[in-house]
Amino acid sequence: MYPQQREREQPIFSARAHVFQIDPATKRNWIPASKHAVTVSFFFDANRNVYRIISVGGTKAIINSTITPNMTFTKTSQKFGQWADSRANTVYGLGFATEQQLQQFSERFNEVKEAARLAREKSQEKFELTNPGLNIAAPQDMSEDRQSPPLLCVNGPGEDKLFRSQSADIELSSEKERIKKMLSEGSICEMNMEAELFTLQDSNSKLVAALQEANGNVEQWKKQLAAYQEETERLRDQVADLEAHGTRQGPSDTVKDELTQSLEELEALLKAKDQEIHILQGKKSDLHELEQEREEAVHRLQELEARNAELEQRVQSTEQTLSSSLRERDQAERELQRVIGILDAKIFDLNGLRQSLAKLVDK
């Protein structure tokens, strides 16, 4: 499917999309890399046997990402997808005009990733064949059986507190990880909504500019239409006058035909202008629908922000509970050390008593 021998890089697939990059400071928000939709292409470099995604905006390279088998293209919404490039230390996002374009790009990304994997395997096999001395078999078993020393169990209130604090610590840690995961998912949804909102705002500005231009044209066409109507009425009056005097003057038939033809042309022009006016009125209704979609996107974004704030509060509460549990665990450990010290003293006293009794028995 893909070219294997080319003297220079050749595009194998291209698509139009809005390009975004993750904010390196927050790692949450998207930064637009292009003001308008640009061409994003897959390239194959036959000399280095690698695949790349390249997009150029003006004289600047917006995307220059080498595809590796470990990369994954994720569709985060119906028209938006993203992938991470560890070499460039960034995350790229693409906003497409239709869901079909996103699906085509995702399929081609997976195909190119598979081709990159096969190319890497072939290059590794070729390297192993040319360097057989490097193929060193690994030992079958590098592990050793290790036994941990037995634990000294001391029955007492301090040990029970320690075990309870450790179990509570594990539960709180798992709850904290779950809440952080929910918070990260909410952040991803927020980034996707911001990208969609940016696309809607761009389309909205274009439609507003087109509508303003169309309104200016409508006013001009209305003036022309009024002038054409006046000209039509005047020509009709002239035709009626010529028809009334048609029996007296012979050359009036030629003039009548010319005026009739001019009248028909003006009527056809009036119909065309009426159709253009209807089309512009339809565009106005489309603009209202786009405004409603933008308002819905803003409302959803506000809901996501509120949800993120709630999750952050839950994380803070969990961290406070975790810190209090850690303090209780430290206190339990100190209590356990005190109990162990007392037991050591008692054992030492008992040992001395045993030696004294042994001496008395010997005497």
Short mmCIF file of C-alpha atoms in Angstrom, two decimals:
data_model
loop_
_atom_site.label_atom_id
_atom_site.label_comp_id
_atom_site.label_asym_id
_atom_site.label_seq_id
_atom_site.Cartn_x
_atom_site.Cartn_y
_atom_site.Cartn_z
CA MET A 1 0.00 0.00 0.00
CA TYR A 2 2.82 2.39 0.85
CA PRO A 3 5.83 3.14 -1.31
CA GLN A 4 8.98 1.36 -0.20
CA GLN A 5 11.59 2.81 -2.55
CA ARG A 6 11.49 6.55 -3.21
CA GLU A 7 14.38 8.90 -3.77
CA ARG A 8 12.72 11.57 -1.61
CA GLU A 9 9.74 11.95 0.69
CA GLN A 10 6.36 11.65 -0.99
CA PRO A 11 2.90 12.32 0.49
CA ILE A 12 0.78 9.18 0.82
CA PHE A 13 -2.35 10.76 2.37
CA SER A 14 -3.53 14.33 3.04
CA ALA A 15 -6.45 15.90 4.92
CA ARG A 16 -7.62 19.38 5.95
CA ALA A 17 -7.96 20.10 9.69
CA HIS A 18 -7.47 22.72 12.39
CA VAL A 19 -4.21 22.04 14.26
CA PHE A 20 -3.79 22.41 18.04
CA GLN A 21 -0.96 21.77 20.51
CA ILE A 22 -1.20 21.15 24.25
CA ASP A 23 -0.22 24.03 26.50
CA PRO A 24 3.25 23.09 27.88
CA ALA A 25 2.62 25.08 31.06
CA THR A 26 -0.74 23.66 32.17
CA LYS A 27 -0.83 20.38 30.16
CA ARG A 28 -4.62 20.87 30.06
CA ASN A 29 -5.57 23.61 27.57
CA TRP A 30 -5.24 23.53 23.78
CA ILE A 31 -3.31 26.25 21.92
CA PRO A 32 -4.34 26.83 18.27
CA ALA A 33 -1.36 26.28 15.96
CA SER A 34 -3.20 27.53 12.85
CA LYS A 35 -5.77 30.27 12.31
CA HIS A 36 -7.54 28.29 9.60
CA ALA A 37 -7.75 24.69 8.43
CA VAL A 38 -4.42 23.52 6.94
CA THR A 39 -3.25 20.43 5.06
CA VAL A 40 -1.95 17.58 7.23
CA SER A 41 -0.07 14.89 5.26
CA PHE A 42 1.56 11.50 5.86
CA PHE A 43 5.05 11.24 4.29
CA PHE A 44 7.39 8.27 3.75
CA ASP A 45 11.16 8.75 3.79
CA ALA A 46 12.69 5.90 1.79
CA ASN A 47 16.26 6.81 2.74
CA ARG A 48 15.65 6.48 6.49
CA ASN A 49 12.69 4.08 6.13
CA VAL A 50 10.45 6.17 8.44
CA TYR A 51 6.96 7.68 8.26
CA ARG A 52 6.16 11.23 9.35
CA ILE A 53 3.16 13.54 9.75
CA ILE A 54 3.93 17.02 8.42
CA SER A 55 1.83 20.18 8.22
CA VAL A 56 3.11 23.57 7.06
CA GLY A 57 1.41 26.90 7.74
CA GLY A 58 2.93 29.60 5.54
CA THR A 59 6.71 29.20 5.96
CA LYS A 60 6.52 27.50 9.38
CA ALA A 61 6.27 23.77 10.08
CA ILE A 62 3.30 23.33 12.42
CA ILE A 63 3.61 19.52 12.71
CA ASN A 64 6.75 17.42 12.22
CA SER A 65 6.04 14.13 13.99
CA THR A 66 7.83 10.83 13.31
CA ILE A 67 5.42 7.90 13.67
CA THR A 68 6.50 5.06 15.96
CA PRO A 69 4.74 1.74 16.71
CA ASN A 70 4.04 2.93 20.27
CA MET A 71 1.95 5.94 19.19
CA THR A 72 -1.85 5.88 19.47
CA PHE A 73 -4.36 8.18 17.77
CA THR A 74 -7.33 8.75 20.08
CA LYS A 75 -10.71 10.08 18.91
CA THR A 76 -11.92 12.21 21.82
CA SER A 77 -15.09 13.50 20.09
CA GLN A 78 -16.99 13.14 16.81
CA LYS A 79 -14.69 15.57 14.97
CA PHE A 80 -11.56 15.78 17.14
CA GLY A 81 -8.58 13.45 17.63
CA GLN A 82 -5.15 13.62 19.26
CA TRP A 83 -1.84 11.78 19.64
CA ALA A 84 1.25 12.23 21.84
CA ASP A 85 4.78 12.67 20.42
CA SER A 86 7.38 11.90 23.10
CA ARG A 87 10.25 13.07 20.90
CA ALA A 88 8.69 16.51 20.41
CA ASN A 89 7.47 16.46 24.05
CA THR A 90 3.98 17.61 23.06
CA VAL A 91 0.47 16.44 22.21
CA TYR A 92 -1.05 17.28 18.82
CA GLY A 93 -4.80 17.75 18.28
CA LEU A 94 -6.73 17.87 14.99
CA GLY A 95 -10.24 19.26 14.48
CA PHE A 96 -11.95 18.05 11.30
CA ALA A 97 -14.96 19.40 9.47
CA THR A 98 -16.81 16.05 9.39
CA GLU A 99 -16.79 12.79 11.31
CA GLN A 100 -15.96 10.90 8.09
CA GLN A 101 -12.71 12.84 7.65
CA LEU A 102 -11.71 12.01 11.25
CA GLN A 103 -12.44 8.31 10.64
CA GLN A 104 -10.34 8.28 7.45
CA PHE A 105 -7.40 9.96 9.20
CA SER A 106 -7.63 7.53 12.15
CA GLU A 107 -7.63 4.49 9.84
CA ARG A 108 -4.69 5.81 7.85
CA PHE A 109 -2.79 6.57 11.10
CA ASN A 110 -3.21 2.95 12.23
CA GLU A 111 -2.11 1.65 8.82
CA VAL A 112 1.00 3.83 8.82
CA LYS A 113 1.80 2.81 12.41
CA GLU A 114 1.62 -0.86 11.39
CA ALA A 115 3.85 -0.14 8.38
CA ALA A 116 6.34 1.61 10.71
CA ARG A 117 6.35 -1.44 12.98
CA LEU A 118 7.05 -3.79 10.06
CA ALA A 119 9.81 -1.49 8.81
CA ARG A 120 11.44 -1.48 12.26
CA GLU A 121 11.28 -5.28 12.49
CA LYS A 122 12.86 -5.64 9.05
CA SER A 123 15.66 -3.24 9.96
CA GLN A 124 16.30 -5.14 13.21
CA GLU A 125 16.40 -8.47 11.37
CA LYS A 126 18.83 -7.03 8.86
CA PHE A 127 21.04 -5.71 11.68
CA GLU A 128 21.04 -9.09 13.43
CA LEU A 129 21.97 -10.88 10.20
CA THR A 130 24.88 -8.52 9.55
CA ASN A 131 26.06 -8.69 13.22
CA PRO A 132 25.59 -12.32 14.40
CA GLY A 133 28.09 -11.86 17.25
CA LEU A 134 25.65 -9.56 19.05
CA ASN A 135 22.99 -12.26 19.43
CA ILE A 136 23.72 -13.35 23.01
CA ALA A 137 21.20 -15.65 24.64
CA ALA A 138 19.87 -14.40 27.92
CA PRO A 139 20.03 -16.70 30.98
CA GLN A 140 16.89 -18.65 31.57
CA ASP A 141 16.52 -17.83 35.23
CA MET A 142 18.03 -14.82 36.95
CA SER A 143 15.86 -14.96 40.03
CA GLU A 144 16.89 -16.32 43.40
CA ASP A 145 14.75 -17.68 46.13
CA ARG A 146 14.85 -15.22 48.93
CA GLN A 147 13.33 -15.69 52.33
CA SER A 148 12.43 -12.79 54.52
CA PRO A 149 13.17 -13.01 58.23
CA PRO A 150 10.26 -13.95 60.45
CA LEU A 151 8.23 -11.12 61.87
CA LEU A 152 7.97 -10.63 65.64
CA CYS A 153 4.31 -10.39 66.48
CA VAL A 154 3.44 -8.51 69.64
CA ASN A 155 -0.12 -8.55 70.81
CA GLY A 156 -1.09 -5.15 72.05
CA PRO A 157 -3.22 -2.07 71.33
CA GLY A 158 -0.39 -0.29 69.48
CA GLU A 159 -0.11 -3.04 66.85
CA ASP A 160 -3.85 -3.04 66.23
CA LYS A 161 -3.82 0.71 65.70
CA LEU A 162 -0.90 0.38 63.27
CA PHE A 163 -2.66 -2.24 61.15
CA ARG A 164 -5.90 -0.23 61.07
CA SER A 165 -4.05 2.93 60.02
CA GLN A 166 -2.21 1.05 57.25
CA SER A 167 -5.45 -0.36 55.82
CA ALA A 168 -7.07 3.08 55.98
CA ASP A 169 -4.00 4.53 54.26
CA ILE A 170 -4.35 2.04 51.38
CA GLU A 171 -8.08 2.78 50.99
CA LEU A 172 -7.49 6.54 51.00
CA SER A 173 -4.70 6.20 48.43
CA SER A 174 -6.95 4.20 46.09
CA GLU A 175 -9.75 6.75 46.53
CA LYS A 176 -7.31 9.57 45.78
CA GLU A 177 -6.11 7.85 42.59
CA ARG A 178 -9.70 7.28 41.47
CA ILE A 179 -10.63 10.93 42.01
CA LYS A 180 -7.48 12.09 40.17
CA LYS A 181 -8.44 9.83 37.26
CA MET A 182 -11.94 11.35 37.20
CA LEU A 183 -10.39 14.82 37.30
CA SER A 184 -8.08 14.03 34.37
CA GLU A 185 -11.01 12.66 32.36
CA GLY A 186 -12.94 15.85 33.05
CA SER A 187 -9.91 17.90 31.92
CA ILE A 188 -9.74 15.94 28.65
CA CYS A 189 -13.45 16.60 28.03
CA GLU A 190 -12.88 20.28 28.81
CA MET A 191 -10.01 20.46 26.28
CA ASN A 192 -12.16 18.80 23.61
CA MET A 193 -14.99 21.24 24.27
CA GLU A 194 -12.57 24.18 24.02
CA ALA A 195 -11.34 22.89 20.65
CA GLU A 196 -14.90 22.46 19.37
CA LEU A 197 -15.80 25.92 20.68
CA PHE A 198 -12.83 27.42 18.85
CA THR A 199 -13.96 25.72 15.62
CA LEU A 200 -17.53 26.99 16.09
CA GLN A 201 -16.29 30.52 16.76
CA ASP A 202 -14.17 30.43 13.61
CA SER A 203 -17.13 29.22 11.53
CA ASN A 204 -19.35 31.81 13.22
CA SER A 205 -17.00 34.68 12.32
CA LYS A 206 -16.86 33.51 8.71
CA LEU A 207 -20.65 33.29 8.48
CA VAL A 208 -21.07 36.73 10.09
CA ALA A 209 -18.68 38.27 7.56
CA ALA A 210 -20.47 36.51 4.69
CA LEU A 211 -23.85 37.62 6.05
CA GLN A 212 -22.74 41.25 6.33
CA GLU A 213 -21.46 41.16 2.78
CA ALA A 214 -24.69 39.51 1.65
CA ASN A 215 -26.78 42.17 3.43
CA GLY A 216 -24.85 44.87 1.58
CA ASN A 217 -25.45 43.05 -1.68
CA VAL A 218 -29.16 42.68 -0.85
CA GLU A 219 -29.54 46.42 -0.35
CA GLN A 220 -27.76 47.06 -3.65
CA TRP A 221 -29.87 44.45 -5.43
CA LYS A 222 -33.06 45.95 -3.98
CA LYS A 223 -32.12 49.31 -5.47
CA GLN A 224 -31.36 47.66 -8.80
CA LEU A 225 -34.64 45.76 -8.59
CA ALA A 226 -36.60 48.97 -8.02
CA ALA A 227 -34.81 50.56 -10.98
CA TYR A 228 -35.53 47.51 -13.14
CA GLN A 229 -39.21 47.58 -12.12
CA GLU A 230 -39.46 51.24 -13.06
CA GLU A 231 -37.75 50.50 -16.37
CA THR A 232 -40.13 47.59 -16.93
CA GLU A 233 -43.19 49.75 -16.30
CA ARG A 234 -41.84 52.39 -18.63
CA LEU A 235 -41.18 49.84 -21.35
CA ARG A 236 -44.64 48.35 -20.88
CA ASP A 237 -46.16 51.81 -21.33
CA GLN A 238 -44.10 52.27 -24.47
CA VAL A 239 -45.20 48.87 -25.78
CA ALA A 240 -48.83 49.76 -25.11
CA ASP A 241 -48.42 53.07 -26.92
CA LEU A 242 -46.73 51.37 -29.84
CA GLU A 243 -49.47 48.73 -29.99
CA ALA A 244 -52.07 51.49 -30.06
CA HIS A 245 -50.30 53.21 -32.97
CA GLY A 246 -49.15 50.00 -34.61
CA THR A 247 -51.62 50.24 -37.51
CA ARG A 248 -50.40 53.68 -38.51
CA GLN A 249 -46.62 53.16 -38.50
CA GLY A 250 -44.98 50.20 -40.24
CA PRO A 251 -41.52 50.27 -38.51
CA SER A 252 -43.18 50.01 -35.05
CA ASP A 253 -43.16 46.18 -35.23
CA THR A 254 -39.38 46.08 -35.08
CA VAL A 255 -39.31 48.45 -32.16
CA LYS A 256 -42.02 46.41 -30.46
CA ASP A 257 -40.01 43.19 -30.81
CA GLU A 258 -36.93 44.86 -29.36
CA LEU A 259 -38.87 46.24 -26.44
CA THR A 260 -40.54 42.87 -25.80
CA GLN A 261 -37.15 41.13 -25.80
CA SER A 262 -35.75 43.74 -23.39
CA LEU A 263 -38.79 43.27 -21.18
CA GLU A 264 -38.29 39.48 -21.06
CA GLU A 265 -34.62 39.88 -20.20
CA LEU A 266 -35.48 42.24 -17.36
CA GLU A 267 -38.10 39.82 -16.00
CA ALA A 268 -35.56 36.94 -16.06
CA LEU A 269 -33.06 39.13 -14.25
CA LEU A 270 -35.69 39.99 -11.63
CA LYS A 271 -36.40 36.27 -11.03
CA ALA A 272 -32.66 35.58 -10.59
CA LYS A 273 -32.34 38.39 -8.05
CA ASP A 274 -35.38 37.07 -6.16
CA GLN A 275 -33.76 33.62 -5.94
CA GLU A 276 -30.53 35.12 -4.61
CA ILE A 277 -32.51 37.01 -1.96
CA HIS A 278 -34.21 33.75 -0.86
CA ILE A 279 -30.81 32.02 -0.63
CA LEU A 280 -29.43 34.81 1.57
CA GLN A 281 -32.46 34.59 3.84
CA GLY A 282 -31.78 30.84 4.21
CA LYS A 283 -28.19 31.62 5.25
CA LYS A 284 -29.58 33.84 8.01
CA SER A 285 -31.48 30.89 9.46
CA ASP A 286 -28.28 28.78 9.34
CA LEU A 287 -26.48 31.50 11.31
CA HIS A 288 -29.15 31.36 14.03
CA GLU A 289 -28.70 27.59 14.32
CA LEU A 290 -24.93 28.04 14.62
CA GLU A 291 -25.44 30.60 17.40
CA GLN A 292 -27.58 28.08 19.29
CA GLU A 293 -24.89 25.38 18.91
CA ARG A 294 -22.25 27.79 20.20
CA GLU A 295 -24.40 28.66 23.23
CA GLU A 296 -24.90 24.95 23.97
CA ALA A 297 -21.13 24.35 23.74
CA VAL A 298 -20.48 27.24 26.15
CA HIS A 299 -23.08 25.84 28.55
CA ARG A 300 -21.48 22.38 28.44
CA LEU A 301 -18.06 23.95 29.03
CA GLN A 302 -19.38 25.76 32.11
CA GLU A 303 -20.83 22.50 33.44
CA LEU A 304 -17.46 20.78 32.97
CA GLU A 305 -15.68 23.59 34.80
CA ALA A 306 -18.12 23.25 37.71
CA ARG A 307 -17.55 19.51 37.76
CA ASN A 308 -13.77 20.00 37.77
CA ALA A 309 -14.06 22.42 40.70
CA GLU A 310 -16.12 19.86 42.62
CA LEU A 311 -13.55 17.13 41.90
CA GLU A 312 -10.72 19.39 43.04
CA GLN A 313 -12.56 19.99 46.33
CA ARG A 314 -12.98 16.24 46.78
CA VAL A 315 -9.26 15.72 46.13
CA GLN A 316 -8.36 18.36 48.73
CA SER A 317 -10.70 16.74 51.26
CA THR A 318 -9.15 13.33 50.55
CA GLU A 319 -5.64 14.75 50.99
CA GLN A 320 -6.63 16.24 54.35
CA THR A 321 -8.08 12.89 55.48
CA LEU A 322 -4.92 11.15 54.27
CA SER A 323 -2.68 13.54 56.23
CA SER A 324 -4.71 12.95 59.40
CA SER A 325 -4.44 9.18 58.87
CA LEU A 326 -0.68 9.52 58.46
CA ARG A 327 -0.48 11.41 61.76
CA GLU A 328 -2.48 8.66 63.48
CA ARG A 329 -0.18 6.03 61.99
CA ASP A 330 2.90 7.87 63.28
CA GLN A 331 1.35 8.05 66.73
CA ALA A 332 0.56 4.32 66.60
CA GLU A 333 4.15 3.55 65.59
CA ARG A 334 5.48 5.56 68.52
CA GLU A 335 3.12 3.71 70.88
CA LEU A 336 4.28 0.40 69.41
CA GLN A 337 7.94 1.33 69.92
CA ARG A 338 7.20 2.22 73.56
CA VAL A 339 5.48 -1.15 74.10
CA ILE A 340 8.40 -2.98 72.47
CA GLY A 341 10.85 -1.13 74.74
CA ILE A 342 8.88 -2.16 77.83
CA LEU A 343 8.81 -5.78 76.65
CA ASP A 344 12.57 -5.71 76.02
CA ALA A 345 13.14 -4.48 79.61
CA LYS A 346 10.86 -7.20 81.00
CA ILE A 347 12.66 -9.85 78.93
CA PHE A 348 16.01 -8.57 80.19
CA ASP A 349 14.80 -8.73 83.81
CA LEU A 350 13.45 -12.25 83.27
CA ASN A 351 16.77 -13.31 81.77
CA GLY A 352 18.63 -11.99 84.82
CA LEU A 353 16.20 -13.76 87.14
CA ARG A 354 16.69 -17.02 85.21
CA GLN A 355 20.47 -16.76 85.57
CA SER A 356 20.14 -16.05 89.31
CA LEU A 357 17.89 -19.07 89.77
CA ALA A 358 20.35 -21.22 87.80
CA LYS A 359 23.17 -20.18 90.13
CA LEU A 360 21.08 -20.96 93.22
CA VAL A 361 20.25 -24.40 91.83
CA ASP A 362 23.93 -25.11 91.14
CA LYS A 363 24.84 -24.24 94.77
#
